[in-house]
């Protein structure tokens, strides 16, 4: 007899804001928002901030005075801190579940097939994450991924669940489906919800009971699959890890507009280093790169310019030095004096897995020790903090760095920023 599949979705609550609170106890009961690159707009809100009516995506310069008046704490995005805490959360999940599939920085699927009491295990995971890391999470459990996602939504919405909801029972499934708006179903966006409303589909239950043939003709196979999943038919499988990315991009807006080539070269070197690190993380090699450079597209006080160049590497590689040398040549080709540049980018394309391609007999051989050197660099940076070993061209305090005036310390990855305790 085949055991029925059981999925669990564990999703961190207001992840960026919760990361800030973990290391700053004074923020525990205060409304908190986290801002995007260059402190541009609101990208995360604590429950208290949401209750005050602060909108997602609100431009910070427009709401700054109101935020301060209401006592809201605004934090610049601290990606180093967030990535480290995310890794800690995923490690705990991996220790307590037979298998996990990381879905994003703040959520992951887990396999609970064969677990005698899924809700009890869910509570144990939730309690351990709160005790060891300080991260609050919601836990949704059910027989399909779509139902588990909906259970997670309900676990966060209703306090009576204690943050954990087991939705493997068909009776409980129907009860929640009748209560949940169709817009809360995984994969149903605002536009799809509006189209579904025209068919008198307003709840998850309505969607689950609608004719799947009509759904497929009107919306495509994805909506049909969603309806079947809501009926308890598992159509989305479980994978122990995300598939390798087919392209990797690294790009950020400059904190200050740049007109000269040298600082842009520095920025590109930093972005290439990050992209190459991601490349090696998924054990891929890159064959082609694209370098981009642009002014602010809505520039009002100067000329606008945007350009990109695509270049082929002599041979597939993951060596930061090889990729950077070609990228710098590409930058020289597209740079033009007389412009106030706001952004440059590096895109790694034509990716292949190690051992997947037959080496070209006429291609230049890799530098001796290249693979081992990159491995050591990554190990040091993982242990001591990102950027501990970096390309010499990148200065410690670059003039082009993102504007982050409210950046909290990187408490968990930098010895000089570790939390201090007074006796």
mmCIF file of C-alpha atoms in Angstrom:
data_model
loop_
_atom_site.group_PDB
_atom_site.id
_atom_site.type_symbol
_atom_site.label_atom_id
_atom_site.label_comp_id
_atom_site.label_asym_id
_atom_site.label_seq_id
_atom_site.Cartn_x
_atom_site.Cartn_y
_atom_site.Cartn_z
ATOM 1 C CA UNK A 1 0.000 0.000 0.000
ATOM 2 C CA UNK A 2 1.412 3.397 -1.023
ATOM 3 C CA UNK A 3 1.650 5.970 1.763
ATOM 4 C CA UNK A 4 -0.130 9.248 0.944
ATOM 5 C CA UNK A 5 2.245 12.153 0.382
ATOM 6 C CA UNK A 6 2.249 14.874 3.052
ATOM 7 C CA UNK A 7 3.796 18.298 2.407
ATOM 8 C CA UNK A 8 4.643 21.013 4.913
ATOM 9 C CA UNK A 9 5.366 24.655 4.133
ATOM 10 C CA UNK A 10 7.314 26.591 6.751
ATOM 11 C CA UNK A 11 7.288 30.332 6.125
ATOM 12 C CA UNK A 12 9.008 32.980 8.264
ATOM 13 C CA UNK A 13 6.806 35.817 9.508
ATOM 14 C CA UNK A 14 7.791 39.262 8.132
ATOM 15 C CA UNK A 15 11.242 37.803 7.548
ATOM 16 C CA UNK A 16 13.379 40.928 7.033
ATOM 17 C CA UNK A 17 11.741 42.697 9.980
ATOM 18 C CA UNK A 18 12.062 39.588 12.157
ATOM 19 C CA UNK A 19 15.797 39.382 11.341
ATOM 20 C CA UNK A 20 16.242 42.953 12.577
ATOM 21 C CA UNK A 21 14.354 42.135 15.785
ATOM 22 C CA UNK A 22 16.344 38.981 16.522
ATOM 23 C CA UNK A 23 19.489 41.009 17.153
ATOM 24 C CA UNK A 24 17.790 44.150 18.498
ATOM 25 C CA UNK A 25 15.442 43.239 21.369
ATOM 26 C CA UNK A 26 14.387 46.900 21.685
ATOM 27 C CA UNK A 27 12.482 46.480 18.402
ATOM 28 C CA UNK A 28 10.379 43.536 19.621
ATOM 29 C CA UNK A 29 7.172 45.503 20.143
ATOM 30 C CA UNK A 30 7.844 48.466 17.879
ATOM 31 C CA UNK A 31 6.589 48.822 14.296
ATOM 32 C CA UNK A 32 9.439 48.117 11.862
ATOM 33 C CA UNK A 33 9.879 48.541 8.123
ATOM 34 C CA UNK A 34 12.813 47.526 5.919
ATOM 35 C CA UNK A 35 13.756 49.577 2.864
ATOM 36 C CA UNK A 36 14.960 48.568 -0.593
ATOM 37 C CA UNK A 37 18.347 49.322 -2.155
ATOM 38 C CA UNK A 38 19.458 52.922 -1.625
ATOM 39 C CA UNK A 39 16.661 53.316 0.947
ATOM 40 C CA UNK A 40 14.203 53.700 -1.918
ATOM 41 C CA UNK A 41 10.916 52.159 -0.811
ATOM 42 C CA UNK A 42 9.301 49.908 1.796
ATOM 43 C CA UNK A 43 9.826 46.210 1.001
ATOM 44 C CA UNK A 44 8.966 44.609 4.364
ATOM 45 C CA UNK A 45 6.641 45.536 7.233
ATOM 46 C CA UNK A 46 6.087 44.106 10.675
ATOM 47 C CA UNK A 47 2.495 43.376 11.735
ATOM 48 C CA UNK A 48 2.481 46.603 13.748
ATOM 49 C CA UNK A 49 3.601 48.637 10.733
ATOM 50 C CA UNK A 50 0.903 47.053 8.571
ATOM 51 C CA UNK A 51 -1.709 47.979 11.187
ATOM 52 C CA UNK A 52 -0.618 51.627 10.897
ATOM 53 C CA UNK A 53 -1.453 51.558 7.185
ATOM 54 C CA UNK A 54 2.083 51.774 5.791
ATOM 55 C CA UNK A 55 1.814 50.438 2.240
ATOM 56 C CA UNK A 56 4.111 47.896 0.641
ATOM 57 C CA UNK A 57 6.258 49.607 -1.983
ATOM 58 C CA UNK A 58 5.658 53.081 -0.572
ATOM 59 C CA UNK A 59 8.444 55.516 -1.518
ATOM 60 C CA UNK A 60 10.419 56.263 1.632
ATOM 61 C CA UNK A 61 10.875 59.952 0.907
ATOM 62 C CA UNK A 62 7.090 60.317 0.736
ATOM 63 C CA UNK A 63 6.289 58.499 3.994
ATOM 64 C CA UNK A 64 9.437 59.364 5.984
ATOM 65 C CA UNK A 65 7.874 62.121 8.084
ATOM 66 C CA UNK A 66 4.733 60.093 8.780
ATOM 67 C CA UNK A 67 6.804 57.048 9.736
ATOM 68 C CA UNK A 68 8.840 59.075 12.211
ATOM 69 C CA UNK A 69 5.706 60.687 13.672
ATOM 70 C CA UNK A 70 4.198 57.249 14.346
ATOM 71 C CA UNK A 71 7.379 55.908 15.945
ATOM 72 C CA UNK A 72 8.109 53.407 13.196
ATOM 73 C CA UNK A 73 11.712 52.165 12.978
ATOM 74 C CA UNK A 74 13.042 52.158 9.399
ATOM 75 C CA UNK A 75 16.008 49.896 8.586
ATOM 76 C CA UNK A 76 18.167 49.756 5.480
ATOM 77 C CA UNK A 77 18.247 46.309 3.875
ATOM 78 C CA UNK A 78 20.966 44.191 5.501
ATOM 79 C CA UNK A 79 21.243 41.296 3.056
ATOM 80 C CA UNK A 80 24.288 39.749 4.721
ATOM 81 C CA UNK A 81 22.395 39.388 8.004
ATOM 82 C CA UNK A 82 19.246 38.107 6.299
ATOM 83 C CA UNK A 83 21.123 35.467 4.280
ATOM 84 C CA UNK A 84 22.914 34.138 7.366
ATOM 85 C CA UNK A 85 19.722 33.854 9.417
ATOM 86 C CA UNK A 86 17.984 32.197 6.466
ATOM 87 C CA UNK A 87 20.755 29.583 6.321
ATOM 88 C CA UNK A 88 20.310 28.903 10.040
ATOM 89 C CA UNK A 89 16.560 28.429 9.610
ATOM 90 C CA UNK A 90 17.059 26.025 6.699
ATOM 91 C CA UNK A 91 19.645 23.999 8.636
ATOM 92 C CA UNK A 92 17.188 23.430 11.494
ATOM 93 C CA UNK A 93 14.493 22.353 9.042
ATOM 94 C CA UNK A 94 16.898 19.976 7.285
ATOM 95 C CA UNK A 95 17.780 18.380 10.634
ATOM 96 C CA UNK A 96 14.143 17.793 11.604
ATOM 97 C CA UNK A 97 12.607 16.720 8.285
ATOM 98 C CA UNK A 98 13.441 13.814 5.929
ATOM 99 C CA UNK A 99 13.900 16.279 3.070
ATOM 100 C CA UNK A 100 13.416 19.962 2.324
ATOM 101 C CA UNK A 101 13.070 22.075 -0.806
ATOM 102 C CA UNK A 102 14.137 25.697 -0.327
ATOM 103 C CA UNK A 103 11.523 27.862 -2.039
ATOM 104 C CA UNK A 104 12.859 31.332 -1.186
ATOM 105 C CA UNK A 105 14.996 33.108 1.394
ATOM 106 C CA UNK A 106 12.190 32.885 3.976
ATOM 107 C CA UNK A 107 10.275 29.681 3.194
ATOM 108 C CA UNK A 108 10.803 26.036 2.345
ATOM 109 C CA UNK A 109 8.806 22.903 1.660
ATOM 110 C CA UNK A 110 9.335 19.842 3.775
ATOM 111 C CA UNK A 111 8.405 16.169 3.406
ATOM 112 C CA UNK A 112 6.251 14.745 6.222
ATOM 113 C CA UNK A 113 5.198 11.577 4.425
ATOM 114 C CA UNK A 114 4.911 8.736 6.933
ATOM 115 C CA UNK A 115 5.082 11.026 9.988
ATOM 116 C CA UNK A 116 2.652 9.739 12.639
ATOM 117 C CA UNK A 117 1.668 13.170 13.979
ATOM 118 C CA UNK A 118 2.517 15.919 11.459
ATOM 119 C CA UNK A 119 1.033 18.726 13.599
ATOM 120 C CA UNK A 120 3.154 17.728 16.588
ATOM 121 C CA UNK A 121 6.320 17.728 14.475
ATOM 122 C CA UNK A 122 5.281 21.095 13.022
ATOM 123 C CA UNK A 123 4.954 22.545 16.531
ATOM 124 C CA UNK A 124 8.360 21.111 17.478
ATOM 125 C CA UNK A 125 9.984 22.766 14.458
ATOM 126 C CA UNK A 126 8.250 26.056 15.211
ATOM 127 C CA UNK A 127 9.305 25.984 18.864
ATOM 128 C CA UNK A 128 12.923 25.113 18.048
ATOM 129 C CA UNK A 129 13.203 27.938 15.480
ATOM 130 C CA UNK A 130 11.827 30.380 18.045
ATOM 131 C CA UNK A 131 14.090 29.085 20.834
ATOM 132 C CA UNK A 132 17.386 28.685 18.976
ATOM 133 C CA UNK A 133 17.132 31.441 16.355
ATOM 134 C CA UNK A 134 14.301 33.691 17.486
ATOM 135 C CA UNK A 135 12.478 33.397 14.146
ATOM 136 C CA UNK A 136 8.649 33.216 14.225
ATOM 137 C CA UNK A 137 7.168 31.000 11.507
ATOM 138 C CA UNK A 138 3.879 29.681 10.216
ATOM 139 C CA UNK A 139 3.508 25.966 9.481
ATOM 140 C CA UNK A 140 0.995 24.613 6.961
ATOM 141 C CA UNK A 141 0.562 20.879 6.381
ATOM 142 C CA UNK A 142 -1.515 19.037 3.794
ATOM 143 C CA UNK A 143 -1.636 16.442 1.033
ATOM 144 C CA UNK A 144 -0.674 18.842 -1.800
ATOM 145 C CA UNK A 145 1.625 21.841 -2.024
ATOM 146 C CA UNK A 146 -1.237 24.217 -2.855
ATOM 147 C CA UNK A 147 -3.259 23.057 0.164
ATOM 148 C CA UNK A 148 -0.161 23.284 2.397
ATOM 149 C CA UNK A 149 0.397 26.864 1.201
ATOM 150 C CA UNK A 150 -3.223 27.711 2.032
ATOM 151 C CA UNK A 151 -2.888 26.024 5.426
ATOM 152 C CA UNK A 152 0.171 28.185 6.090
ATOM 153 C CA UNK A 153 -1.853 31.313 5.267
ATOM 154 C CA UNK A 154 -4.557 30.241 7.722
ATOM 155 C CA UNK A 155 -2.000 29.338 10.408
ATOM 156 C CA UNK A 156 -0.688 32.905 10.314
ATOM 157 C CA UNK A 157 -4.127 34.511 10.069
ATOM 158 C CA UNK A 158 -5.910 32.789 12.976
ATOM 159 C CA UNK A 159 -4.247 32.761 16.386
ATOM 160 C CA UNK A 160 -6.265 29.745 17.487
ATOM 161 C CA UNK A 161 -4.068 27.550 15.273
ATOM 162 C CA UNK A 162 -0.996 28.383 17.344
ATOM 163 C CA UNK A 163 0.852 29.023 14.098
ATOM 164 C CA UNK A 164 0.490 25.392 12.949
ATOM 165 C CA UNK A 165 -2.358 23.976 10.865
ATOM 166 C CA UNK A 166 -2.662 20.352 9.734
ATOM 167 C CA UNK A 167 -4.970 20.271 6.733
ATOM 168 C CA UNK A 168 -4.629 16.598 5.781
ATOM 169 C CA UNK A 169 -8.207 15.833 6.862
ATOM 170 C CA UNK A 170 -10.676 16.316 3.921
ATOM 171 C CA UNK A 171 -13.347 17.740 6.242
ATOM 172 C CA UNK A 172 -10.988 20.447 7.519
ATOM 173 C CA UNK A 173 -9.848 21.098 3.961
ATOM 174 C CA UNK A 174 -13.385 21.856 2.804
ATOM 175 C CA UNK A 175 -14.010 24.120 5.796
ATOM 176 C CA UNK A 176 -10.947 26.263 5.020
ATOM 177 C CA UNK A 177 -11.564 26.263 1.265
ATOM 178 C CA UNK A 178 -15.033 27.711 1.843
ATOM 179 C CA UNK A 179 -13.549 30.502 4.003
ATOM 180 C CA UNK A 180 -10.429 31.401 1.990
ATOM 181 C CA UNK A 181 -10.697 34.079 -0.737
ATOM 182 C CA UNK A 182 -9.530 32.765 -4.104
ATOM 183 C CA UNK A 183 -6.902 35.527 -4.182
ATOM 184 C CA UNK A 184 -5.106 33.746 -1.304
ATOM 185 C CA UNK A 185 -4.611 30.565 -3.334
ATOM 186 C CA UNK A 186 -1.015 29.940 -4.386
ATOM 187 C CA UNK A 187 -0.608 30.921 -8.034
ATOM 188 C CA UNK A 188 -3.722 33.110 -8.255
ATOM 189 C CA UNK A 189 -2.711 36.758 -8.704
ATOM 190 C CA UNK A 190 -4.873 39.862 -8.582
ATOM 191 C CA UNK A 191 -5.556 39.804 -12.314
ATOM 192 C CA UNK A 192 -6.486 36.126 -12.290
ATOM 193 C CA UNK A 193 -8.709 36.680 -9.257
ATOM 194 C CA UNK A 194 -10.595 39.407 -11.137
ATOM 195 C CA UNK A 195 -11.130 37.094 -14.126
ATOM 196 C CA UNK A 196 -12.239 34.276 -11.822
ATOM 197 C CA UNK A 197 -14.724 36.622 -10.141
ATOM 198 C CA UNK A 198 -16.393 37.101 -13.529
ATOM 199 C CA UNK A 199 -17.068 33.331 -13.446
ATOM 200 C CA UNK A 200 -18.542 33.632 -9.919
ATOM 201 C CA UNK A 201 -15.431 32.077 -8.392
ATOM 202 C CA UNK A 202 -14.754 34.016 -5.201
ATOM 203 C CA UNK A 203 -13.428 31.371 -2.790
ATOM 204 C CA UNK A 204 -10.898 28.565 -2.933
ATOM 205 C CA UNK A 205 -13.815 26.126 -2.703
ATOM 206 C CA UNK A 206 -15.440 27.640 -5.798
ATOM 207 C CA UNK A 207 -12.182 27.172 -7.704
ATOM 208 C CA UNK A 208 -11.759 23.578 -6.555
ATOM 209 C CA UNK A 209 -15.269 22.645 -7.726
ATOM 210 C CA UNK A 210 -15.194 24.464 -11.077
ATOM 211 C CA UNK A 211 -14.966 22.517 -14.322
ATOM 212 C CA UNK A 212 -11.260 21.899 -14.940
ATOM 213 C CA UNK A 213 -11.728 21.752 -18.704
ATOM 214 C CA UNK A 214 -13.134 25.284 -18.740
ATOM 215 C CA UNK A 215 -10.323 26.471 -16.459
ATOM 216 C CA UNK A 216 -7.728 25.012 -18.805
ATOM 217 C CA UNK A 217 -9.279 26.620 -21.888
ATOM 218 C CA UNK A 218 -9.690 29.994 -20.186
ATOM 219 C CA UNK A 219 -6.542 30.261 -18.046
ATOM 220 C CA UNK A 220 -4.210 27.480 -19.129
ATOM 221 C CA UNK A 221 -2.861 24.295 -17.590
ATOM 222 C CA UNK A 222 -1.468 26.034 -14.487
ATOM 223 C CA UNK A 223 -4.941 27.028 -13.241
ATOM 224 C CA UNK A 224 -6.269 23.544 -13.978
ATOM 225 C CA UNK A 225 -3.437 22.099 -11.930
ATOM 226 C CA UNK A 226 -4.195 24.504 -9.078
ATOM 227 C CA UNK A 227 -7.853 23.407 -9.008
ATOM 228 C CA UNK A 228 -6.854 19.748 -8.935
ATOM 229 C CA UNK A 229 -4.423 20.399 -6.090
ATOM 230 C CA UNK A 230 -7.212 22.067 -4.112
ATOM 231 C CA UNK A 231 -9.201 18.848 -4.564
ATOM 232 C CA UNK A 232 -6.362 16.916 -2.949
ATOM 233 C CA UNK A 233 -4.760 15.596 -6.142
ATOM 234 C CA UNK A 234 -1.008 16.200 -5.936
ATOM 235 C CA UNK A 235 0.227 17.621 -9.256
ATOM 236 C CA UNK A 236 3.353 19.462 -8.061
ATOM 237 C CA UNK A 237 6.139 17.138 -7.000
ATOM 238 C CA UNK A 238 8.736 17.429 -4.287
ATOM 239 C CA UNK A 239 12.373 18.170 -5.052
ATOM 240 C CA UNK A 240 15.196 18.213 -2.531
ATOM 241 C CA UNK A 241 16.624 21.402 -4.022
ATOM 242 C CA UNK A 242 15.903 24.017 -6.657
ATOM 243 C CA UNK A 243 17.145 23.327 -10.202
ATOM 244 C CA UNK A 244 20.281 25.230 -11.257
ATOM 245 C CA UNK A 245 19.579 28.698 -12.603
ATOM 246 C CA UNK A 246 19.900 29.103 -16.349
ATOM 247 C CA UNK A 247 21.348 32.611 -15.969
ATOM 248 C CA UNK A 248 22.800 34.596 -13.066
ATOM 249 C CA UNK A 249 22.621 38.377 -12.768
ATOM 250 C CA UNK A 250 24.273 40.732 -10.305
ATOM 251 C CA UNK A 251 23.355 44.399 -10.405
ATOM 252 C CA UNK A 252 22.663 47.284 -8.020
ATOM 253 C CA UNK A 253 21.970 50.963 -8.302
ATOM 254 C CA UNK A 254 24.934 53.144 -7.321
ATOM 255 C CA UNK A 255 24.504 55.074 -4.102
ATOM 256 C CA UNK A 256 25.752 58.166 -5.954
ATOM 257 C CA UNK A 257 25.681 58.739 -9.724
ATOM 258 C CA UNK A 258 29.032 57.981 -11.346
ATOM 259 C CA UNK A 259 30.612 59.826 -14.281
ATOM 260 C CA UNK A 260 34.164 58.416 -14.300
ATOM 261 C CA UNK A 261 35.180 54.943 -15.469
ATOM 262 C CA UNK A 262 37.433 53.820 -12.519
ATOM 263 C CA UNK A 263 34.698 53.658 -9.836
ATOM 264 C CA UNK A 264 32.369 51.902 -12.282
ATOM 265 C CA UNK A 265 35.124 49.342 -12.872
ATOM 266 C CA UNK A 266 35.280 48.804 -9.096
ATOM 267 C CA UNK A 267 31.532 48.277 -8.899
ATOM 268 C CA UNK A 268 31.591 45.826 -11.797
ATOM 269 C CA UNK A 269 34.369 43.863 -10.095
ATOM 270 C CA UNK A 270 32.213 43.535 -6.961
ATOM 271 C CA UNK A 271 29.190 42.411 -8.971
ATOM 272 C CA UNK A 272 31.213 39.879 -10.965
ATOM 273 C CA UNK A 273 32.614 38.428 -7.722
ATOM 274 C CA UNK A 274 29.102 37.932 -6.361
ATOM 275 C CA UNK A 275 27.790 36.429 -9.591
ATOM 276 C CA UNK A 276 30.737 34.023 -9.858
ATOM 277 C CA UNK A 277 30.187 32.950 -6.250
ATOM 278 C CA UNK A 278 26.559 32.090 -7.072
ATOM 279 C CA UNK A 279 27.772 30.256 -10.165
ATOM 280 C CA UNK A 280 30.067 28.038 -8.112
ATOM 281 C CA UNK A 281 27.378 27.434 -5.485
ATOM 282 C CA UNK A 282 25.310 25.563 -8.065
ATOM 283 C CA UNK A 283 28.409 23.875 -9.589
ATOM 284 C CA UNK A 284 27.936 25.574 -12.952
ATOM 285 C CA UNK A 285 30.284 26.968 -15.583
ATOM 286 C CA UNK A 286 29.659 30.091 -17.664
ATOM 287 C CA UNK A 287 30.295 30.415 -21.402
ATOM 288 C CA UNK A 288 28.887 33.876 -22.192
ATOM 289 C CA UNK A 289 28.540 37.150 -20.292
ATOM 290 C CA UNK A 290 26.618 40.359 -20.839
ATOM 291 C CA UNK A 291 27.780 43.666 -19.348
ATOM 292 C CA UNK A 292 25.269 46.511 -19.027
ATOM 293 C CA UNK A 293 25.573 50.202 -18.145
ATOM 294 C CA UNK A 294 22.869 52.847 -17.889
ATOM 295 C CA UNK A 295 21.839 56.227 -16.561
ATOM 296 C CA UNK A 296 18.600 56.656 -14.656
ATOM 297 C CA UNK A 297 15.958 56.018 -17.305
ATOM 298 C CA UNK A 298 13.789 58.791 -15.897
ATOM 299 C CA UNK A 299 16.718 61.227 -15.827
ATOM 300 C CA UNK A 300 15.414 64.809 -15.786
ATOM 301 C CA UNK A 301 18.598 66.829 -15.408
ATOM 302 C CA UNK A 302 20.890 65.230 -17.967
ATOM 303 C CA UNK A 303 21.187 63.040 -21.070
ATOM 304 C CA UNK A 304 20.047 59.421 -20.934
ATOM 305 C CA UNK A 305 22.078 56.421 -22.074
ATOM 306 C CA UNK A 306 21.795 52.644 -21.830
ATOM 307 C CA UNK A 307 23.886 49.986 -23.538
ATOM 308 C CA UNK A 308 24.992 46.383 -23.137
ATOM 309 C CA UNK A 309 27.517 44.096 -24.793
ATOM 310 C CA UNK A 310 27.528 40.298 -24.981
ATOM 311 C CA UNK A 311 30.878 38.481 -25.039
ATOM 312 C CA UNK A 312 31.911 34.821 -25.238
ATOM 313 C CA UNK A 313 34.508 33.376 -22.879
ATOM 314 C CA UNK A 314 37.357 31.347 -24.462
ATOM 315 C CA UNK A 315 36.139 28.294 -22.515
ATOM 316 C CA UNK A 316 33.426 27.576 -19.909
ATOM 317 C CA UNK A 317 34.669 28.698 -16.483
ATOM 318 C CA UNK A 318 33.680 29.659 -12.940
ATOM 319 C CA UNK A 319 36.939 31.512 -12.227
ATOM 320 C CA UNK A 320 36.163 35.041 -11.034
ATOM 321 C CA UNK A 321 39.397 36.352 -12.584
ATOM 322 C CA UNK A 322 38.612 35.038 -16.072
ATOM 323 C CA UNK A 323 35.074 36.390 -16.028
ATOM 324 C CA UNK A 324 36.165 39.758 -14.632
ATOM 325 C CA UNK A 325 38.897 40.279 -17.244
ATOM 326 C CA UNK A 326 36.369 39.845 -20.052
ATOM 327 C CA UNK A 327 33.738 41.934 -18.260
ATOM 328 C CA UNK A 328 36.134 44.859 -17.878
ATOM 329 C CA UNK A 329 36.867 44.757 -21.614
ATOM 330 C CA UNK A 330 33.146 44.825 -22.275
ATOM 331 C CA UNK A 331 32.673 47.799 -19.948
ATOM 332 C CA UNK A 332 35.349 49.752 -21.829
ATOM 333 C CA UNK A 333 33.411 49.178 -25.058
ATOM 334 C CA UNK A 334 30.104 50.606 -23.777
ATOM 335 C CA UNK A 335 31.295 53.362 -21.431
ATOM 336 C CA UNK A 336 30.749 56.901 -22.697
ATOM 337 C CA UNK A 337 31.991 60.079 -20.939
ATOM 338 C CA UNK A 338 29.567 62.884 -20.192
ATOM 339 C CA UNK A 339 26.831 60.790 -18.556
ATOM 340 C CA UNK A 340 25.744 60.362 -14.918
ATOM 341 C CA UNK A 341 25.506 56.591 -14.639
ATOM 342 C CA UNK A 342 23.184 55.047 -12.058
ATOM 343 C CA UNK A 343 23.723 51.323 -12.587
ATOM 344 C CA UNK A 344 25.915 48.634 -14.112
ATOM 345 C CA UNK A 345 25.239 44.912 -14.338
ATOM 346 C CA UNK A 346 26.769 41.542 -15.148
ATOM 347 C CA UNK A 347 24.736 38.650 -16.544
ATOM 348 C CA UNK A 348 26.227 35.150 -16.742
ATOM 349 C CA UNK A 349 24.652 33.079 -19.524
ATOM 350 C CA UNK A 350 24.993 29.763 -21.371
ATOM 351 C CA UNK A 351 25.470 27.929 -18.080
ATOM 352 C CA UNK A 352 26.345 24.250 -17.917
ATOM 353 C CA UNK A 353 27.035 21.857 -15.074
ATOM 354 C CA UNK A 354 30.558 20.622 -14.410
ATOM 355 C CA UNK A 355 31.226 17.478 -16.422
ATOM 356 C CA UNK A 356 28.266 18.151 -18.686
ATOM 357 C CA UNK A 357 30.270 19.426 -21.676
ATOM 358 C CA UNK A 358 33.043 17.741 -23.638
ATOM 359 C CA UNK A 359 36.127 20.026 -23.441
ATOM 360 C CA UNK A 360 37.186 21.742 -26.664
ATOM 361 C CA UNK A 361 40.623 20.432 -27.702
ATOM 362 C CA UNK A 362 41.581 23.863 -29.057
ATOM 363 C CA UNK A 363 40.271 25.934 -26.127
ATOM 364 C CA UNK A 364 42.848 27.385 -23.713
ATOM 365 C CA UNK A 365 43.433 25.271 -20.647
ATOM 366 C CA UNK A 366 42.247 26.586 -17.245
ATOM 367 C CA UNK A 367 44.799 28.321 -15.049
ATOM 368 C CA UNK A 368 46.667 25.783 -12.893
ATOM 369 C CA UNK A 369 44.928 25.433 -9.543
ATOM 370 C CA UNK A 370 41.965 27.594 -10.598
ATOM 371 C CA UNK A 371 39.254 25.288 -9.274
ATOM 372 C CA UNK A 372 41.005 24.746 -5.943
ATOM 373 C CA UNK A 373 41.697 28.480 -5.494
ATOM 374 C CA UNK A 374 38.054 29.422 -6.031
ATOM 375 C CA UNK A 375 36.998 26.677 -3.622
ATOM 376 C CA UNK A 376 39.290 28.020 -0.900
ATOM 377 C CA UNK A 377 38.114 31.611 -1.430
ATOM 378 C CA UNK A 378 34.478 30.519 -1.096
ATOM 379 C CA UNK A 379 35.222 28.500 2.030
ATOM 380 C CA UNK A 380 36.931 31.444 3.732
ATOM 381 C CA UNK A 381 34.153 33.865 2.816
ATOM 382 C CA UNK A 382 31.506 31.440 4.014
ATOM 383 C CA UNK A 383 33.263 30.977 7.332
ATOM 384 C CA UNK A 384 34.510 34.520 7.988
ATOM 385 C CA UNK A 385 31.871 36.593 6.169
ATOM 386 C CA UNK A 386 31.226 37.550 2.549
ATOM 387 C CA UNK A 387 33.932 39.741 1.068
ATOM 388 C CA UNK A 388 36.641 38.727 3.542
ATOM 389 C CA UNK A 389 38.687 37.629 0.506
ATOM 390 C CA UNK A 390 37.890 39.766 -2.502
ATOM 391 C CA UNK A 391 39.239 41.177 -5.757
ATOM 392 C CA UNK A 392 41.927 43.795 -5.005
ATOM 393 C CA UNK A 393 40.237 46.309 -7.288
ATOM 394 C CA UNK A 394 37.280 46.626 -4.872
ATOM 395 C CA UNK A 395 37.999 49.228 -2.122
ATOM 396 C CA UNK A 396 36.860 48.842 1.481
ATOM 397 C CA UNK A 397 34.670 51.973 1.333
ATOM 398 C CA UNK A 398 33.630 52.470 -2.305
ATOM 399 C CA UNK A 399 32.117 55.782 -3.400
ATOM 400 C CA UNK A 400 29.547 53.910 -5.525
ATOM 401 C CA UNK A 401 28.200 51.739 -2.702
ATOM 402 C CA UNK A 402 24.483 51.609 -2.044
ATOM 403 C CA UNK A 403 23.093 54.337 0.176
ATOM 404 C CA UNK A 404 22.097 52.609 3.425
ATOM 405 C CA UNK A 405 21.890 55.283 6.082
ATOM 406 C CA UNK A 406 19.970 53.095 8.566
ATOM 407 C CA UNK A 407 21.974 49.880 8.187
ATOM 408 C CA UNK A 408 22.088 47.656 11.248
ATOM 409 C CA UNK A 409 25.306 45.772 12.120
ATOM 410 C CA UNK A 410 25.982 42.343 10.572
ATOM 411 C CA UNK A 411 25.757 40.774 14.003
ATOM 412 C CA UNK A 412 26.175 37.140 12.968
ATOM 413 C CA UNK A 413 28.911 37.329 10.313
ATOM 414 C CA UNK A 414 31.366 40.052 11.404
ATOM 415 C CA UNK A 415 33.516 39.827 14.541
ATOM 416 C CA UNK A 416 33.784 43.612 14.722
ATOM 417 C CA UNK A 417 29.981 43.942 14.671
ATOM 418 C CA UNK A 418 29.051 41.170 17.086
ATOM 419 C CA UNK A 419 26.505 42.016 19.825
ATOM 420 C CA UNK A 420 28.104 43.502 22.941
ATOM 421 C CA UNK A 421 26.914 42.456 26.411
ATOM 422 C CA UNK A 422 27.417 44.719 29.397
ATOM 423 C CA UNK A 423 28.236 43.260 32.778
#
